[in-house]
Amino acid sequence: MPVERPSFTAERLGRLIQMERTHFWFAARRRFVAGLLRRFGGSGAISVLDVGTGGGLFCQQLAESGYRMIAVDFLPGGLQRLRQEAPGVRLLQSSGESIALRGGSADVALALDVLEHIDDA
């Protein structure tokens, strides 16, 4: 079954990339999730699957903190930015509903601000 293009357009992603840096929602979410990863992620460098990476800023920051990141997004904009800004991040352009990874590829999976973009069915 073919995957439909999400309603999240490239133009909207461009605005998101600009907002991610300073908007209170993204800043608070980064602090909260980073704290959860430190608390429950275990010791050592863990691998984190970031489904719906969007602009990729949080993924980049986690990579800079020592996490082994796998960024997944349907739209290429954030992945292209990550390719330039965070070359150690593994990139996968895919729908969140059909990620082509083997089981155990990541220790933790994040899907932040994603579920509202997926069809309820």
Coordinates of N, CA, C and O in Angstrom, one line a residue:
M1 N 0.8 -1.2 0.0 CA 0.0 0.0 0.0 C 0.9 1.2 0.0 O 1.7 1.4 0.8
P2 N 0.7 2.2 -0.9 CA 1.5 3.3 -1.0 C 1.3 4.3 0.2 O 0.2 4.4 0.6
V3 N 2.4 4.9 0.6 CA 2.3 5.8 1.7 C 1.9 7.2 1.2 O 2.5 7.7 0.2
E4 N 0.9 7.8 1.8 CA 0.5 9.2 1.3 C 1.4 10.2 1.9 O 1.9 10.1 3.0
R5 N 1.6 11.3 1.1 CA 2.4 12.4 1.6 C 1.6 13.1 2.7 O 0.5 13.4 2.7
P6 N 2.3 13.3 3.8 CA 1.7 13.9 5.0 C 1.3 15.4 4.7 O 1.8 16.0 3.8
S7 N 0.5 15.9 5.6 CA 0.0 17.3 5.4 C 1.1 18.3 5.8 O 1.0 19.5 5.7
F8 N 2.2 17.8 6.4 CA 3.3 18.6 6.8 C 4.2 19.0 5.6 O 5.0 18.2 5.2
T9 N 4.0 20.2 5.1 CA 4.6 20.6 3.8 C 6.1 21.0 4.1 O 6.5 21.3 5.2
A10 N 6.8 21.2 3.0 CA 8.2 21.6 3.0 C 8.2 23.1 3.6 O 9.1 23.5 4.3
E11 N 7.3 23.9 3.2 CA 7.2 25.3 3.6 C 7.0 25.3 5.2 O 7.6 26.1 5.9
R12 N 6.1 24.5 5.6 CA 5.8 24.4 7.1 C 7.1 23.9 7.8 O 7.4 24.4 8.9
L13 N 7.8 23.0 7.2 CA 9.0 22.5 7.8 C 10.1 23.6 7.9 O 10.8 23.8 8.9
G14 N 10.2 24.5 6.9 CA 11.1 25.6 6.9 C 10.8 26.5 8.1 O 11.7 27.0 8.8
R15 N 9.5 26.8 8.3 CA 9.1 27.6 9.5 C 9.5 26.9 10.8 O 9.9 27.6 11.8
L16 N 9.3 25.6 10.8 CA 9.6 24.9 12.1 C 11.1 24.9 12.4 O 11.5 25.1 13.5
I17 N 11.9 24.8 11.4 CA 13.4 24.8 11.6 C 13.8 26.2 12.2 O 14.6 26.2 13.1
Q18 N 13.1 27.3 11.8 CA 13.4 28.6 12.4 C 12.9 28.7 13.8 O 13.6 29.2 14.7
M19 N 11.7 28.1 14.1 CA 11.1 28.2 15.4 C 11.8 27.3 16.4 O 11.9 27.6 17.6
E20 N 12.3 26.2 16.0 CA 12.9 25.2 16.9 C 14.0 25.8 17.8 O 14.2 25.3 18.9
R21 N 14.7 26.7 17.3 CA 15.9 27.2 18.0 C 15.5 28.0 19.3 O 16.2 27.9 20.3
T22 N 14.4 28.8 19.3 CA 14.1 29.6 20.4 C 12.7 29.5 21.0 O 12.5 30.0 22.1
H23 N 11.8 28.9 20.3 CA 10.4 28.9 20.8 C 10.4 28.1 22.2 O 11.0 27.0 22.3
F24 N 9.6 28.6 23.1 CA 9.6 28.0 24.5 C 9.1 26.5 24.4 O 9.6 25.7 25.2
W25 N 8.2 26.2 23.5 CA 7.7 24.8 23.5 C 8.9 23.8 23.2 O 9.1 22.8 23.9
F26 N 9.7 24.1 22.2 CA 10.8 23.3 21.8 C 11.9 23.2 22.8 O 12.5 22.2 23.1
A27 N 12.2 24.4 23.4 CA 13.2 24.5 24.5 C 12.8 23.6 25.7 O 13.6 22.9 26.2
A28 N 11.6 23.8 26.1 CA 11.1 23.0 27.3 C 11.1 21.5 27.0 O 11.5 20.7 27.8
R29 N 10.6 21.2 25.8 CA 10.6 19.8 25.4 C 12.0 19.1 25.3 O 12.2 18.0 25.8
R30 N 12.9 19.9 24.8 CA 14.3 19.4 24.8 C 14.8 19.1 26.2 O 15.4 18.0 26.4
R31 N 14.6 20.0 27.1 CA 15.1 19.8 28.5 C 14.4 18.6 29.1 O 15.1 17.8 29.8
F32 N 13.1 18.5 28.9 CA 12.4 17.4 29.5 C 12.8 16.1 29.0 O 13.1 15.2 29.7
V33 N 12.9 15.9 27.7 CA 13.2 14.6 27.1 C 14.7 14.3 27.3 O 15.0 13.1 27.6
A34 N 15.6 15.3 27.3 CA 17.0 15.0 27.6 C 17.1 14.5 29.0 O 17.9 13.6 29.3
G35 N 16.4 15.1 30.0 CA 16.4 14.6 31.3 C 15.9 13.2 31.5 O 16.4 12.4 32.2
L36 N 14.8 12.8 30.7 CA 14.3 11.4 30.7 C 15.4 10.5 30.1 O 15.6 9.4 30.7
L37 N 16.0 10.9 29.1 CA 17.1 10.0 28.5 C 18.2 9.8 29.5 O 18.7 8.7 29.6
R38 N 18.6 10.9 30.2 CA 19.7 10.7 31.2 C 19.2 9.8 32.3 O 20.0 8.9 32.8
R39 N 18.0 9.9 32.7 CA 17.5 9.2 33.9 C 17.2 7.7 33.5 O 17.5 6.8 34.3
F40 N 16.6 7.4 32.4 CA 16.2 6.1 32.0 C 17.0 5.4 30.9 O 16.8 4.2 30.6
G41 N 17.8 6.2 30.3 CA 18.5 5.6 29.1 C 19.7 4.7 29.4 O 20.2 4.1 28.5
G42 N 20.1 4.6 30.6 CA 21.2 3.8 31.0 C 22.5 4.5 30.8 O 22.5 5.7 30.5
S43 N 23.6 3.8 31.1 CA 24.9 4.4 31.0 C 25.5 4.2 29.7 O 25.2 3.2 29.0
G44 N 26.5 5.0 29.3 CA 27.2 4.8 28.1 C 26.4 5.4 26.9 O 25.3 6.0 27.1
A45 N 27.0 5.3 25.8 CA 26.4 5.9 24.6 C 25.3 5.0 24.1 O 25.6 3.9 23.7
I46 N 24.1 5.5 24.1 CA 23.0 4.7 23.6 C 22.5 5.2 22.3 O 22.8 6.3 21.9
S47 N 21.9 4.3 21.5 CA 21.4 4.7 20.2 C 19.9 5.1 20.4 O 19.1 4.5 21.0
V48 N 19.6 6.2 19.7 CA 18.3 6.8 19.8 C 17.7 7.0 18.4 O 18.3 7.6 17.5
L49 N 16.5 6.5 18.2 CA 15.8 6.6 16.9 C 14.9 7.8 17.1 O 14.0 7.8 18.0
D50 N 15.0 8.8 16.3 CA 14.2 10.0 16.3 C 13.3 10.0 15.1 O 13.6 10.5 14.0
V51 N 12.1 9.5 15.4 CA 11.1 9.4 14.3 C 10.4 10.7 14.2 O 9.8 11.3 15.1
G52 N 10.3 11.3 13.0 CA 9.8 12.6 12.7 C 10.7 13.7 13.2 O 10.3 14.6 14.0
T53 N 11.9 13.6 12.8 CA 13.0 14.5 13.4 C 12.7 16.0 13.0 O 13.2 16.9 13.6
G54 N 11.8 16.2 12.0 CA 11.5 17.6 11.7 C 12.7 18.4 11.2 O 13.4 17.9 10.3
G55 N 13.0 19.5 11.9 CA 14.1 20.3 11.5 C 15.5 19.7 11.9 O 16.5 20.1 11.5
G56 N 15.4 18.7 12.9 CA 16.6 18.0 13.3 C 17.4 18.7 14.4 O 18.5 18.1 14.8
L57 N 17.0 19.8 14.9 CA 17.9 20.5 15.9 C 18.1 19.6 17.2 O 19.2 19.5 17.7
F58 N 17.0 19.1 17.7 CA 17.1 18.2 18.9 C 18.0 17.0 18.6 O 18.8 16.6 19.4
C59 N 17.8 16.4 17.5 CA 18.6 15.2 17.1 C 20.0 15.6 17.1 O 20.9 14.9 17.6
Q60 N 20.3 16.8 16.5 CA 21.7 17.2 16.4 C 22.3 17.5 17.9 O 23.4 17.1 18.2
Q61 N 21.5 18.1 18.7 CA 22.0 18.4 20.1 C 22.2 17.1 20.8 O 23.2 16.9 21.6
L62 N 21.3 16.1 20.6 CA 21.6 14.8 21.3 C 22.8 14.1 20.8 O 23.6 13.5 21.5
A63 N 23.1 14.2 19.5 CA 24.3 13.6 18.9 C 25.5 14.3 19.5 O 26.5 13.6 19.8
E64 N 25.5 15.6 19.6 CA 26.6 16.4 20.2 C 26.8 16.0 21.7 O 27.9 16.2 22.2
S65 N 25.8 15.5 22.4 CA 25.9 15.0 23.8 C 26.3 13.6 23.9 O 26.4 13.1 25.0
G66 N 26.6 12.9 22.8 CA 27.1 11.6 22.8 C 26.2 10.5 22.4 O 26.6 9.3 22.4
Y67 N 24.9 10.8 22.2 CA 24.0 9.7 21.7 C 24.3 9.4 20.3 O 24.6 10.2 19.5
R68 N 24.1 8.1 19.9 CA 24.2 7.6 18.6 C 22.8 7.8 18.0 O 21.9 7.1 18.3
M69 N 22.6 8.8 17.1 CA 21.3 9.1 16.6 C 21.0 8.5 15.2 O 21.9 8.5 14.3
I70 N 19.7 8.2 15.1 CA 19.2 7.7 13.8 C 18.0 8.7 13.6 O 17.0 8.6 14.3
A71 N 18.1 9.5 12.6 CA 17.0 10.5 12.3 C 16.1 10.0 11.1 O 16.6 9.6 10.1
V72 N 14.8 10.0 11.4 CA 13.8 9.5 10.4 C 12.8 10.6 10.1 O 12.3 11.2 11.1
D73 N 12.6 10.9 8.9 CA 11.5 11.8 8.5 C 11.1 11.6 7.1 O 11.9 11.1 6.3
F74 N 9.8 11.9 6.8 CA 9.3 11.7 5.5 C 9.8 12.8 4.6 O 10.1 12.5 3.4
L75 N 9.9 14.0 5.1 CA 10.4 15.1 4.2 C 11.9 15.2 4.3 O 12.5 15.0 5.4
P76 N 12.5 15.6 3.2 CA 14.0 15.6 3.2 C 14.6 16.9 3.9 O 15.8 16.8 4.2
G77 N 13.9 18.0 4.1 CA 14.5 19.2 4.6 C 15.3 19.1 5.8 O 16.5 19.5 5.8
G78 N 14.8 18.6 6.9 CA 15.5 18.4 8.1 C 16.7 17.4 8.0 O 17.8 17.6 8.6
L79 N 16.5 16.4 7.2 CA 17.5 15.4 7.0 C 18.7 16.0 6.2 O 19.9 15.8 6.5
Q80 N 18.4 16.9 5.2 CA 19.5 17.6 4.5 C 20.3 18.5 5.4 O 21.5 18.6 5.4
R81 N 19.5 19.2 6.3 CA 20.2 20.1 7.3 C 21.1 19.2 8.2 O 22.3 19.6 8.4
L82 N 20.6 18.1 8.7 CA 21.4 17.2 9.5 C 22.7 16.7 8.8 O 23.7 16.6 9.4
R83 N 22.5 16.4 7.5 CA 23.6 15.9 6.7 C 24.8 16.9 6.7 O 26.0 16.5 6.8
Q84 N 24.4 18.2 6.7 CA 25.5 19.2 6.7 C 25.9 19.6 8.1 O 27.1 19.8 8.3
E85 N 25.0 19.6 9.1 CA 25.3 20.1 10.4 C 25.8 19.0 11.4 O 26.4 19.3 12.4
A86 N 25.3 17.8 11.2 CA 25.6 16.7 12.1 C 26.0 15.4 11.3 O 25.2 14.5 11.2
P87 N 27.1 15.4 10.7 CA 27.5 14.3 9.8 C 27.5 12.9 10.4 O 27.4 11.9 9.7
G88 N 27.6 12.8 11.8 CA 27.6 11.5 12.4 C 26.2 10.8 12.6 O 26.1 9.7 13.0
V89 N 25.2 11.6 12.3 CA 23.8 11.1 12.5 C 23.4 10.3 11.3 O 23.6 10.6 10.1
R90 N 22.9 9.1 11.6 CA 22.4 8.2 10.5 C 21.0 8.8 10.0 O 20.2 9.1 10.9
L91 N 20.8 8.8 8.7 CA 19.6 9.4 8.2 C 18.8 8.4 7.4 O 19.4 7.6 6.7
L92 N 17.5 8.5 7.6 CA 16.6 7.6 6.9 C 15.3 8.4 6.5 O 14.6 8.9 7.3
Q93 N 15.1 8.6 5.2 CA 13.9 9.2 4.7 C 12.8 8.2 4.6 O 12.9 7.3 3.8
S94 N 11.8 8.3 5.5 CA 10.8 7.2 5.5 C 9.6 7.8 6.3 O 9.7 8.7 7.1
S95 N 8.5 7.2 6.0 CA 7.3 7.4 6.8 C 7.5 6.8 8.2 O 8.1 5.7 8.3
G96 N 7.0 7.4 9.2 CA 7.1 6.8 10.5 C 6.3 5.5 10.7 O 6.5 4.7 11.6
E97 N 5.4 5.2 9.7 CA 4.6 4.0 9.7 C 5.3 2.8 9.1 O 4.8 1.7 9.2
S98 N 6.4 3.1 8.4 CA 7.0 2.0 7.6 C 8.6 2.1 7.6 O 9.2 2.2 6.6
I99 N 9.1 2.2 8.8 CA 10.6 2.4 9.0 C 11.3 1.0 8.7 O 10.9 0.0 9.2
A100 N 12.3 1.1 7.8 CA 13.0 -0.1 7.4 C 14.2 -0.3 8.2 O 15.3 0.0 7.8
L101 N 14.1 -0.7 9.5 CA 15.2 -1.0 10.4 C 15.0 -2.4 11.0 O 13.9 -2.8 11.2
R102 N 16.1 -3.0 11.3 CA 16.0 -4.3 12.0 C 15.6 -4.0 13.5 O 16.0 -3.0 14.0
G103 N 15.0 -5.0 14.1 CA 14.7 -5.0 15.5 C 16.0 -4.8 16.3 O 17.0 -5.4 15.9
G104 N 16.0 -4.0 17.3 CA 17.2 -3.8 18.1 C 18.1 -2.8 17.5 O 19.2 -2.6 18.0
S105 N 17.7 -2.1 16.5 CA 18.6 -1.0 15.9 C 18.8 0.2 16.8 O 19.7 0.9 16.6
A106 N 17.9 0.4 17.7 CA 18.0 1.5 18.6 C 17.6 1.1 20.0 O 16.8 0.2 20.2
D107 N 18.2 1.7 21.0 CA 17.9 1.5 22.4 C 16.6 2.2 22.8 O 15.9 1.8 23.7
V108 N 16.4 3.4 22.2 CA 15.3 4.3 22.6 C 14.7 4.8 21.3 O 15.4 5.1 20.4
A109 N 13.4 5.0 21.3 CA 12.7 5.6 20.1 C 11.9 6.8 20.6 O 11.2 6.7 21.6
L110 N 12.1 7.9 19.9 CA 11.4 9.1 20.2 C 10.4 9.4 19.0 O 10.8 9.2 17.8
A111 N 9.2 9.8 19.3 CA 8.3 10.3 18.3 C 7.6 11.5 18.9 O 6.5 11.5 19.4
L112 N 8.4 12.6 18.8 CA 7.9 13.9 19.4 C 7.1 14.7 18.4 O 7.6 15.0 17.3
D113 N 5.9 15.1 18.8 CA 5.1 15.9 17.9 C 4.8 15.2 16.6 O 4.9 15.8 15.5
V114 N 4.6 13.9 16.6 CA 4.4 13.0 15.4 C 3.0 12.5 15.3 O 2.4 12.5 14.2
L115 N 2.5 12.0 16.4 CA 1.2 11.2 16.3 C 0.1 12.0 15.7 O -0.8 11.4 15.0
E116 N 0.1 13.3 15.9 CA -1.0 14.1 15.4 C -0.9 14.2 13.8 O -1.9 14.7 13.2
H117 N 0.2 13.8 13.2 CA 0.3 13.8 11.8 C 0.1 12.5 11.1 O 0.2 12.3 9.9
I118 N -0.3 11.4 11.9 CA -0.5 10.1 11.4 C -2.0 9.8 11.4 O -2.7 10.1 12.4
D119 N -2.4 9.2 10.3 CA -3.9 8.9 10.2 C -4.3 8.0 11.3 O -3.7 7.1 11.7
D120 N -5.5 8.3 11.9 CA -6.0 7.6 13.0 C -6.3 6.1 12.7 O -6.2 5.3 13.6
A121 N -6.6 5.8 11.5 CA -6.8 4.4 11.1 C -5.6 3.6 11.3 O -5.7 2.4 11.6

